[in-house]
Short mmCIF file of C-alpha atoms in Angstrom, two decimals:
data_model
loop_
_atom_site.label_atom_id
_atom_site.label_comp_id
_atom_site.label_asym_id
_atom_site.label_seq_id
_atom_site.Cartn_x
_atom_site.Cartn_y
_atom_site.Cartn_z
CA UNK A 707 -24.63 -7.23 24.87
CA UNK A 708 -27.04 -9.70 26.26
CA UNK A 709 -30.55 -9.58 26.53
CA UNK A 710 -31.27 -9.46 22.42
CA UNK A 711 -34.21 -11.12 21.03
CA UNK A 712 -32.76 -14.21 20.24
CA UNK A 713 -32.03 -14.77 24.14
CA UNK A 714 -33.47 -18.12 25.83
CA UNK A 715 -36.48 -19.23 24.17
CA UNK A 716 -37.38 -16.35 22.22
CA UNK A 717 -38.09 -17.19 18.62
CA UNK A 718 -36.76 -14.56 16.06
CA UNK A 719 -39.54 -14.23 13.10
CA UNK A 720 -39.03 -10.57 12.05
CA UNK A 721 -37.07 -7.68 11.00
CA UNK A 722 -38.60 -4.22 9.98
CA UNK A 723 -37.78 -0.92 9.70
CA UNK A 724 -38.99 2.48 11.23
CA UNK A 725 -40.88 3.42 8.39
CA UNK A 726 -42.33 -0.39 7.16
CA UNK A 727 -43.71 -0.15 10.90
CA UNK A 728 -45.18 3.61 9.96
CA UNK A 729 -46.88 1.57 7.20
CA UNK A 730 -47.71 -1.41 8.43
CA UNK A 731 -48.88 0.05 12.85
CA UNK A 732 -49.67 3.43 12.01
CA UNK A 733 -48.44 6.53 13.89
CA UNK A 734 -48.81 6.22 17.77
CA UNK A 735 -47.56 3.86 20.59
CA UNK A 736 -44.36 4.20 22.87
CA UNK A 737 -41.82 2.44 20.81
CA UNK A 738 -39.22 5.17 19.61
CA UNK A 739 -38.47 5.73 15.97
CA UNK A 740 -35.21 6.55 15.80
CA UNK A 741 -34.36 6.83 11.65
CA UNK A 742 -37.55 8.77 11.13
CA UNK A 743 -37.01 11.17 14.15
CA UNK A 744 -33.94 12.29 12.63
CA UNK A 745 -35.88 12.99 9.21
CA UNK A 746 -37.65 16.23 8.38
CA UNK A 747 -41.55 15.75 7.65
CA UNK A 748 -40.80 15.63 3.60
CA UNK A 749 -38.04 13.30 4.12
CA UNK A 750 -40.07 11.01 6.25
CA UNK A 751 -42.46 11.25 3.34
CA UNK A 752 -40.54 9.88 1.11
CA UNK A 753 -39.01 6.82 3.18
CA UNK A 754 -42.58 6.09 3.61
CA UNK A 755 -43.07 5.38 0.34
CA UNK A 756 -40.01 3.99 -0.67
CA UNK A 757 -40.93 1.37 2.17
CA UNK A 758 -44.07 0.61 0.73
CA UNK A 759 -42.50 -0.31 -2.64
CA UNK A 760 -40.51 -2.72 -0.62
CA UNK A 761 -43.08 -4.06 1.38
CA UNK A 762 -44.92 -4.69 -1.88
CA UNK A 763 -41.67 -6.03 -3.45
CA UNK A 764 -40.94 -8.45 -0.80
CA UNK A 765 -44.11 -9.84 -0.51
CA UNK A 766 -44.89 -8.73 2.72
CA UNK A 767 -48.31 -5.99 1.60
CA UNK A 768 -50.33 -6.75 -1.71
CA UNK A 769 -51.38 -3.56 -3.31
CA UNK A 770 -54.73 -2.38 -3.45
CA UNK A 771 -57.03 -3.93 -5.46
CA UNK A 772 -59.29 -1.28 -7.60
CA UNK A 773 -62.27 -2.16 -5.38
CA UNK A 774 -60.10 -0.95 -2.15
CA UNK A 775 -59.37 2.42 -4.30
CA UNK A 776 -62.52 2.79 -5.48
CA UNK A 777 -63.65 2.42 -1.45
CA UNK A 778 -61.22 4.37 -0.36
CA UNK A 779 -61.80 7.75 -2.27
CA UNK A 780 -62.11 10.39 0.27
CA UNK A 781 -60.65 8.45 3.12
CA UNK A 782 -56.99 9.20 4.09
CA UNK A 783 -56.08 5.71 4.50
CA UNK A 784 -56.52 2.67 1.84
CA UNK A 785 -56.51 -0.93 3.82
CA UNK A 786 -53.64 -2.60 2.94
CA UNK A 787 -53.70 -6.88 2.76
CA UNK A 788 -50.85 -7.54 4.77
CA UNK A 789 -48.97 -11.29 4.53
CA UNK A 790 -50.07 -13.37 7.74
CA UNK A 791 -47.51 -13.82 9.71
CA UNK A 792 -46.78 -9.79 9.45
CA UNK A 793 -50.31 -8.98 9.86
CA UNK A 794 -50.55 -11.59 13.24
CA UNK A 795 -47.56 -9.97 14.50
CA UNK A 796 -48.11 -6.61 14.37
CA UNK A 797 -51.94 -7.59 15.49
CA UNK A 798 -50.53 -9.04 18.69
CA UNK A 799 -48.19 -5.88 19.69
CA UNK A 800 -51.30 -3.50 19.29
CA UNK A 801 -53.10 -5.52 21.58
CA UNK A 802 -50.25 -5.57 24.52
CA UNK A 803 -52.09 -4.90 28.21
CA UNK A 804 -48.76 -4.47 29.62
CA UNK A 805 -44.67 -3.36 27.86
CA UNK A 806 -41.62 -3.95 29.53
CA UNK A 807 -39.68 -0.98 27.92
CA UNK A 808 -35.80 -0.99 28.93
CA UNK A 809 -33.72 1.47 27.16
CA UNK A 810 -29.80 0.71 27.18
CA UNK A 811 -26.65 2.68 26.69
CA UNK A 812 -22.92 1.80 26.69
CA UNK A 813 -19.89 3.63 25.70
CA UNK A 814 -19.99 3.07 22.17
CA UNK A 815 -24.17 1.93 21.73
CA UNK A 816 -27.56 2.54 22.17
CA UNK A 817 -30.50 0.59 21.54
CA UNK A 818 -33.90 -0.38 22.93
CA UNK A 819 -35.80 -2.95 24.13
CA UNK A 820 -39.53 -3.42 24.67
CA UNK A 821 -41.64 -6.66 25.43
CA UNK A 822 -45.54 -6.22 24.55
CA UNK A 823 -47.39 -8.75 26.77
CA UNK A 824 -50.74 -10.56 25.04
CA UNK A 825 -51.81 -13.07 27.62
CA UNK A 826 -49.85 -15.54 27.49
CA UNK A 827 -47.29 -14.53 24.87
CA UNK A 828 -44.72 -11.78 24.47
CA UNK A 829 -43.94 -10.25 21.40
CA UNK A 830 -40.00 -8.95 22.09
CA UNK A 831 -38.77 -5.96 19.97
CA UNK A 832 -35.33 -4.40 19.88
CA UNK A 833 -34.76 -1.02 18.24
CA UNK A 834 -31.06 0.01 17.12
CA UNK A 835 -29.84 2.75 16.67
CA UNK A 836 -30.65 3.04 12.93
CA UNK A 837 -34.32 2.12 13.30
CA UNK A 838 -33.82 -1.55 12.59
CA UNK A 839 -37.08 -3.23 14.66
CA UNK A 840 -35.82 -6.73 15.35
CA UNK A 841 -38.95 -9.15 16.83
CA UNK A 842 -38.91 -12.58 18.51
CA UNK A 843 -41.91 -14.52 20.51
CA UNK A 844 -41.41 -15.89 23.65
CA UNK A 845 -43.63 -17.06 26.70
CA UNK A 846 -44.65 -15.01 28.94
CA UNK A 847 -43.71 -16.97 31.78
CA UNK A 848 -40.05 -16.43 30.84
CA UNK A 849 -40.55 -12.27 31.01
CA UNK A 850 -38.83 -11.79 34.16
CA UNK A 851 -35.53 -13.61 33.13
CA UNK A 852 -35.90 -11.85 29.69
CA UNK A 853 -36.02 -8.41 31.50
CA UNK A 854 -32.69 -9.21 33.93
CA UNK A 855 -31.07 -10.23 30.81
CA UNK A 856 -32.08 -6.87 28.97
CA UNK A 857 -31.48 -4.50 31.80
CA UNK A 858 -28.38 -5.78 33.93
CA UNK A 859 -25.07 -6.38 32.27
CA UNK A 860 -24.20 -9.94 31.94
CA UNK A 861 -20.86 -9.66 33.81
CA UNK A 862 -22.70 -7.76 37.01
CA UNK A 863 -20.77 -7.90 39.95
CA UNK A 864 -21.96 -6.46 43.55
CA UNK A 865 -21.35 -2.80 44.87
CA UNK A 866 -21.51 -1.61 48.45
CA UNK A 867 -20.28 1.74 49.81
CA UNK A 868 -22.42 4.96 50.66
CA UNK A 869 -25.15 6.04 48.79
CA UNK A 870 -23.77 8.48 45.56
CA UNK A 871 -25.75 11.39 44.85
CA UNK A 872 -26.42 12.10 41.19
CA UNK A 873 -26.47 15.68 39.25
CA UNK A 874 -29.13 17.12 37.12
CA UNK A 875 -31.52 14.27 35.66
CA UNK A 876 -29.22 11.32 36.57
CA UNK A 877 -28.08 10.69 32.85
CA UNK A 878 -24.76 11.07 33.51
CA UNK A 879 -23.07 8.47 35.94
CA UNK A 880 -21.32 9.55 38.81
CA UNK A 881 -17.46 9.31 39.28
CA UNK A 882 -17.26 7.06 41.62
CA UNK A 883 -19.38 4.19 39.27
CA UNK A 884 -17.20 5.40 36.21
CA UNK A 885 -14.49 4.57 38.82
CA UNK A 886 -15.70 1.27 39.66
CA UNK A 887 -17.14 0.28 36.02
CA UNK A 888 -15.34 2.08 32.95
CA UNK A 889 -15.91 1.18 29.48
CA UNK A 890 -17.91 -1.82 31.20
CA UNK A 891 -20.66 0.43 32.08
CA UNK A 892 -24.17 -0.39 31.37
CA UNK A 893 -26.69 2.32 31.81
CA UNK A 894 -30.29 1.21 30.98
CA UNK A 895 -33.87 2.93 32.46
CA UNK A 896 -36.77 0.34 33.06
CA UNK A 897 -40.23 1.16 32.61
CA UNK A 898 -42.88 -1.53 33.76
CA UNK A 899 -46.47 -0.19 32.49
CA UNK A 900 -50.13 -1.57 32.02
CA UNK A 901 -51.27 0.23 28.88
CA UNK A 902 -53.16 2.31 30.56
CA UNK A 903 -50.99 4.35 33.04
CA UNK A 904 -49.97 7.70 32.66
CA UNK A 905 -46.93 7.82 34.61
CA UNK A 906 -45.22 4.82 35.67
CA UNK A 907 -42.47 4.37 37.72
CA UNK A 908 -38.85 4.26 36.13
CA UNK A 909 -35.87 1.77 37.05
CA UNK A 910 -32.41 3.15 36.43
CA UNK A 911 -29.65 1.04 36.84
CA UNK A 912 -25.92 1.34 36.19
CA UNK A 913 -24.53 -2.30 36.27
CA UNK A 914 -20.75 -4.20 34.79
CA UNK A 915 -18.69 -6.38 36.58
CA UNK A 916 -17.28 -4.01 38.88
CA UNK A 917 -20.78 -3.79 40.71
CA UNK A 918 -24.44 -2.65 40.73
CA UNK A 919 -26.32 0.37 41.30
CA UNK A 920 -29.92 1.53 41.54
CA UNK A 921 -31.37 4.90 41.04
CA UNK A 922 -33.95 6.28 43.29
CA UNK A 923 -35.80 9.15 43.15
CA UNK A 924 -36.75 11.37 46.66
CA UNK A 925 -38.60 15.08 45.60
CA UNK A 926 -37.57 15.98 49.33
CA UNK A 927 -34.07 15.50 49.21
CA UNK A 928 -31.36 17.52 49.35
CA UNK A 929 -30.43 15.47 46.12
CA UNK A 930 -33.29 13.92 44.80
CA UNK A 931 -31.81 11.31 42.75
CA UNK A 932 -29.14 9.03 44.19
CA UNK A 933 -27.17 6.16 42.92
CA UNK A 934 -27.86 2.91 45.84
CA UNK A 935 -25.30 0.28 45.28
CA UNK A 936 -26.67 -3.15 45.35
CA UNK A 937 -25.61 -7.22 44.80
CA UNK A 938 -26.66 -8.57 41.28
CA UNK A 939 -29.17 -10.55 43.48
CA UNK A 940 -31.04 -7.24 44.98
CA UNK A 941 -31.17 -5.91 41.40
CA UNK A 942 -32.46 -8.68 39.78
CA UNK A 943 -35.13 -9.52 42.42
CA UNK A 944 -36.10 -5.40 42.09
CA UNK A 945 -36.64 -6.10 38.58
CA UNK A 946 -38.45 -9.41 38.76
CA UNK A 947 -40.86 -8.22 41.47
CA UNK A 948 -41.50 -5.33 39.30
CA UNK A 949 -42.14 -7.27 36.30
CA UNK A 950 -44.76 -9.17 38.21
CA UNK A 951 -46.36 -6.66 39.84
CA UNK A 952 -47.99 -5.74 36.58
CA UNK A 953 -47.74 -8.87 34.67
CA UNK A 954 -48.82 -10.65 37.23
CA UNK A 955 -49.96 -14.82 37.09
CA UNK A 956 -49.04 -14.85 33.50
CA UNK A 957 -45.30 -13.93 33.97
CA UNK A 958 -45.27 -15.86 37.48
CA UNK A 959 -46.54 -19.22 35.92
CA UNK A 960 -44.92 -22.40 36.44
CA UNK A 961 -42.84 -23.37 33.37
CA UNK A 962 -44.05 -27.16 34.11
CA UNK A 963 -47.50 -25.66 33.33
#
């Protein structure tokens, strides 16, 4: 699948898991957990720590020093000294003002993808199934081609036809794009968001080389959610417009500079 965080000029510099992240973010934020989810609150207690004994192992966290225990006594948190490059990443996603989050399923996988924008620069993260958090940099300038490339498949062809109505939450595709798309069939939701908005708008797309469609929402229909088909071209400028509308100059600057 395309769209990883390796694509274009996105420069890989980490890999950590759910639980590292637990340790090294704290609890909160919209990224999905998936290993720890499926763990029951002792369990997750335990993978905590066994993370921290490989944080500490690898380098990547120093452990206390006496003074921070000493500090700490009564607090529920000791600060940890966290490696630089660690410490600047996970610095930079806490201080996104906007996330691309695009979550993807095929046949056989599932995964997400989120890009945290800091000015300038977007730190990329893709989630697998088993909780694996890989990162790569890129400019954020480039977000709009890195969002087609997470959220359409790379073999998208063009649909027409009628509009397809969808049943119950729109999770399951409809016959006639099974029809068209098979075991090709890309499924991925798209949510655009400043970090402040409660509910923002989501994308759903269905896209392979037999075509493309789009999933809107209408309250006041008979069906509220339908499946529009669409060229690669419509879809793609849907996503880049929406990517700018939020991003805005940063992710519309000329590459030139």
């Amino acid at each position: 699948m395309s769209g990883g965080v390796a694509d274009g000029t996105a420069v890989p510099v980490e890999v950590l898991t759910d639980e590292e992240l637990a340790i090294l973010a704290g609890p909160g934020g919209v990224v999905v957990t998936p290993y720890l989810d499926g763990l029951d609150e002792a369990e997750r207690e335990t993978a905590r720590r066994t993370a921290y004994r490989g944080l500490v192992a690898r380098g990547v966290v120093d452990p206390p020093t006496p003074t921070a225990l000493a500090a700490a006594v009564g607090e529920p948190t000791v600060e940890l000294q966290v490696r630089r490059d660690v410490l600047s990443l996970v610095t930079l996603r806490r201080a996104a003002t906007a996330v691309v989050a695009v979550g993807r399923t095929t046949v056989a996988t599932q995964d997400y993808w989120y890009a945290h924008v800091v000015d300038d620069v977007v730190v990329l993260e893709q989630v697998g199934s088993d909780g694996m958090h890989r990162f790569a940099l890129a400019p954020t300038a480039d977000l709009p081609d890195l969002v087609v490339g997470a959220a359409v498949h790379p073999g998208c062809g063009d649909a027409s036809g009628p509009v397809v109505a969808l049943d119950g939450d729109g999770s399951e595709p409809p016959r006639e794009v099974v029809d068209a798309l098979g075991a090709a069939l890309l499924r991925t939701d798209v949510v655009v968001r400043r970090v402040e908005d409660r509910d923002p708008p989501v994308l759903g797309l269905f896209t392979g080389p037999g075509g493309a469609w789009l999933l809107t929402a209408d309250d006041d229909a008979e069906h509220p959610l339908t499946a529009r088909p669409a060229s690669r071209a419509e879809l793609e400028a849907t996503l880049r417009a929406a990517v700018l509308a939020v991003v805005g100059d940063a992710a519309g600057a000329s590459r030139t500079g």
